[in-house]
XYZ file of C-alpha atoms in Angstrom:
200
model
C -84.711 32.458 5.522
C -80.914 32.680 5.697
C -78.963 29.436 5.408
C -77.099 28.455 8.617
C -73.332 28.881 8.603
C -70.920 26.118 9.574
C -67.150 26.469 9.991
C -65.141 23.345 9.132
C -61.389 23.190 9.754
C -59.079 20.367 8.755
C -56.057 19.535 10.897
C -52.814 18.497 9.283
C -49.374 19.621 8.217
C -49.672 21.534 4.955
C -46.172 20.595 3.690
C -47.021 16.884 4.195
C -50.424 16.634 2.471
C -50.841 12.885 2.028
C -49.705 11.612 5.421
C -52.083 10.059 7.937
C -51.632 13.094 10.185
C -52.953 15.350 7.401
C -56.107 13.402 6.564
C -58.225 16.269 7.946
C -56.775 18.664 5.401
C -57.142 16.059 2.663
C -60.877 15.921 3.405
C -61.102 19.744 3.326
C -59.657 19.629 -0.198
C -62.134 16.903 -1.156
C -65.047 18.944 0.248
C -63.925 22.016 -1.682
C -63.664 20.008 -4.903
C -67.010 18.217 -4.460
C -68.932 21.355 -3.499
C -67.259 23.778 -5.897
C -65.720 25.965 -3.179
C -62.572 27.816 -4.214
C -59.818 27.834 -1.601
C -57.550 30.869 -1.436
C -54.626 31.929 0.737
C -55.183 34.311 3.590
C -53.146 35.198 6.631
C -52.327 31.977 8.425
C -54.066 29.539 6.137
C -56.231 28.616 3.173
C -59.962 29.248 3.266
C -63.035 29.232 1.083
C -66.763 29.564 1.498
C -69.945 29.015 -0.422
C -73.670 28.487 -0.120
C -74.090 24.795 -0.884
C -76.697 22.060 -0.687
C -75.716 19.185 1.622
C -78.328 16.446 1.454
C -81.572 18.407 1.617
C -80.093 21.270 3.625
C -78.829 24.603 2.336
C -75.673 25.606 4.209
C -73.199 28.453 4.119
C -70.024 26.437 4.504
C -66.694 27.963 5.505
C -63.698 25.683 4.931
C -60.281 26.294 6.465
C -56.874 24.707 6.805
C -53.927 26.246 8.611
C -50.563 26.873 6.998
C -48.896 28.088 10.209
C -45.147 27.653 10.321
C -42.656 27.939 13.169
C -39.969 30.567 13.085
C -36.494 29.051 12.690
C -35.531 30.032 16.248
C -38.642 28.478 17.806
C -38.238 25.349 15.679
C -34.747 24.813 17.096
C -36.126 25.054 20.640
C -39.041 22.669 20.105
C -37.495 19.878 18.063
C -34.915 18.792 15.550
C -35.426 19.274 11.831
C -37.683 18.723 9.995
C -40.105 18.828 12.969
C -43.177 17.965 10.889
C -45.644 17.799 13.784
C -44.909 21.348 14.884
C -47.117 22.805 12.153
C -50.206 21.174 13.661
C -49.140 21.816 17.254
C -49.392 25.605 16.804
C -52.326 25.747 14.372
C -54.905 26.659 17.032
C -54.575 30.470 16.928
C -54.988 30.728 13.145
C -57.927 28.294 13.145
C -59.632 30.129 16.004
C -59.156 33.514 14.300
C -60.894 32.193 11.166
C -63.613 30.645 13.362
C -64.241 33.919 15.194
C -64.400 35.786 11.881
C -67.113 33.432 10.595
C -69.401 31.700 13.137
C -67.942 32.399 16.624
C -70.206 29.756 18.155
C -68.697 26.417 19.270
C -71.696 24.335 18.160
C -71.127 25.620 14.618
C -67.481 24.573 14.402
C -66.321 21.186 13.136
C -62.687 20.087 13.307
C -61.587 17.204 11.083
C -58.775 15.290 12.741
C -56.905 12.008 12.336
C -57.550 9.392 15.020
C -55.282 6.529 15.983
C -58.071 5.178 18.202
C -60.513 4.503 15.367
C -60.348 1.889 12.661
C -59.071 2.823 9.223
C -61.624 4.542 6.985
C -64.176 5.328 9.689
C -65.753 8.567 10.918
C -66.582 9.087 14.596
C -68.304 12.286 15.735
C -67.756 13.781 19.171
C -69.065 17.022 20.655
C -66.825 18.562 23.296
C -64.528 16.816 25.732
C -60.779 16.780 26.177
C -58.169 16.622 23.430
C -57.373 12.955 24.199
C -53.704 13.660 23.595
C -54.158 15.158 20.116
C -51.855 18.170 19.880
C -53.868 19.909 17.172
C -57.035 19.764 19.290
C -55.032 20.881 22.349
C -53.840 23.925 20.418
C -57.393 24.848 19.402
C -58.760 24.456 22.948
C -55.929 26.621 24.287
C -56.589 29.307 21.656
C -60.285 29.230 22.606
C -59.382 29.915 26.225
C -60.357 26.411 27.333
C -63.633 26.157 25.396
C -64.205 22.521 24.373
C -67.766 22.559 23.020
C -67.009 22.135 19.326
C -67.461 19.093 17.124
C -64.595 16.765 16.296
C -64.933 14.450 13.313
C -62.363 11.781 14.128
C -61.163 10.221 10.883
C -59.875 6.737 11.595
C -56.314 5.956 10.554
C -55.856 2.875 12.771
C -52.396 2.044 14.039
C -49.785 -0.704 14.153
C -47.037 -1.691 16.590
C -44.617 0.993 15.413
C -43.986 4.323 17.135
C -47.128 6.472 16.893
C -45.207 9.578 15.787
C -43.644 7.640 12.902
C -46.928 5.959 12.000
C -48.929 9.167 11.594
C -46.280 10.701 9.345
C -46.392 7.830 6.840
C -48.210 8.223 3.558
C -51.849 7.216 3.260
C -52.349 4.252 0.954
C -53.813 4.894 -2.490
C -56.980 3.131 -1.303
C -57.288 5.445 1.731
C -56.769 8.534 -0.415
C -59.478 7.393 -2.817
C -61.805 6.531 0.088
C -61.604 10.002 1.648
C -62.437 11.555 -1.693
C -65.425 9.284 -2.311
C -67.229 7.040 0.247
C -65.488 8.653 3.226
C -66.439 12.083 1.959
C -70.069 10.934 1.719
C -69.903 9.928 5.406
C -68.444 13.301 6.370
C -71.123 15.173 4.418
C -73.907 13.216 6.115
C -72.472 14.092 9.520
C -72.080 17.750 8.526
C -75.767 17.884 7.625
C -76.670 16.433 11.054
C -74.582 19.102 12.794
C -76.217 21.879 10.776
C -79.707 20.617 11.606
C -78.837 20.495 15.335
C -77.125 23.888 15.374
C -79.984 25.580 13.498
């Protein structure tokens, strides 16, 4: 019997790898390292795949993170330099292309995203629904033609009283970085196994 395939994309800004906004991509790197999946450049991003054992379940796992960049002319229109959030804001088309090339079924796609609404070092799973103001999720939904029925793993980054845009672009603490490579990664893997078992 063939192992089920799951597509997992991490949201973030590739040039800013250790910021709170890029925690999704940090976890993709941790998954690749833990599971022995080699990531390689392709058009629009970095991807890798492998047949791996997660818990007791054999899975064909496809990992992806976007490296989309704005053209200089479009960057000037959207925001002032360095415009770090713009990378995530337009990542939907490249993520959706990789998704369509692999599983092309919403229930078999997981998007790892930072969440201001969840406590630091937590994982909350949601299937479907609106983007809740997250520009990366908005971009994916738009590229899917309005389809919302994919999984979001919301990785808690908490928040403070400062401006949200400034907060998400600050560096993760050394403790948070270690967590997402160890205990946090264990949480993510357990949730991935649950999704695979549901998707069949």
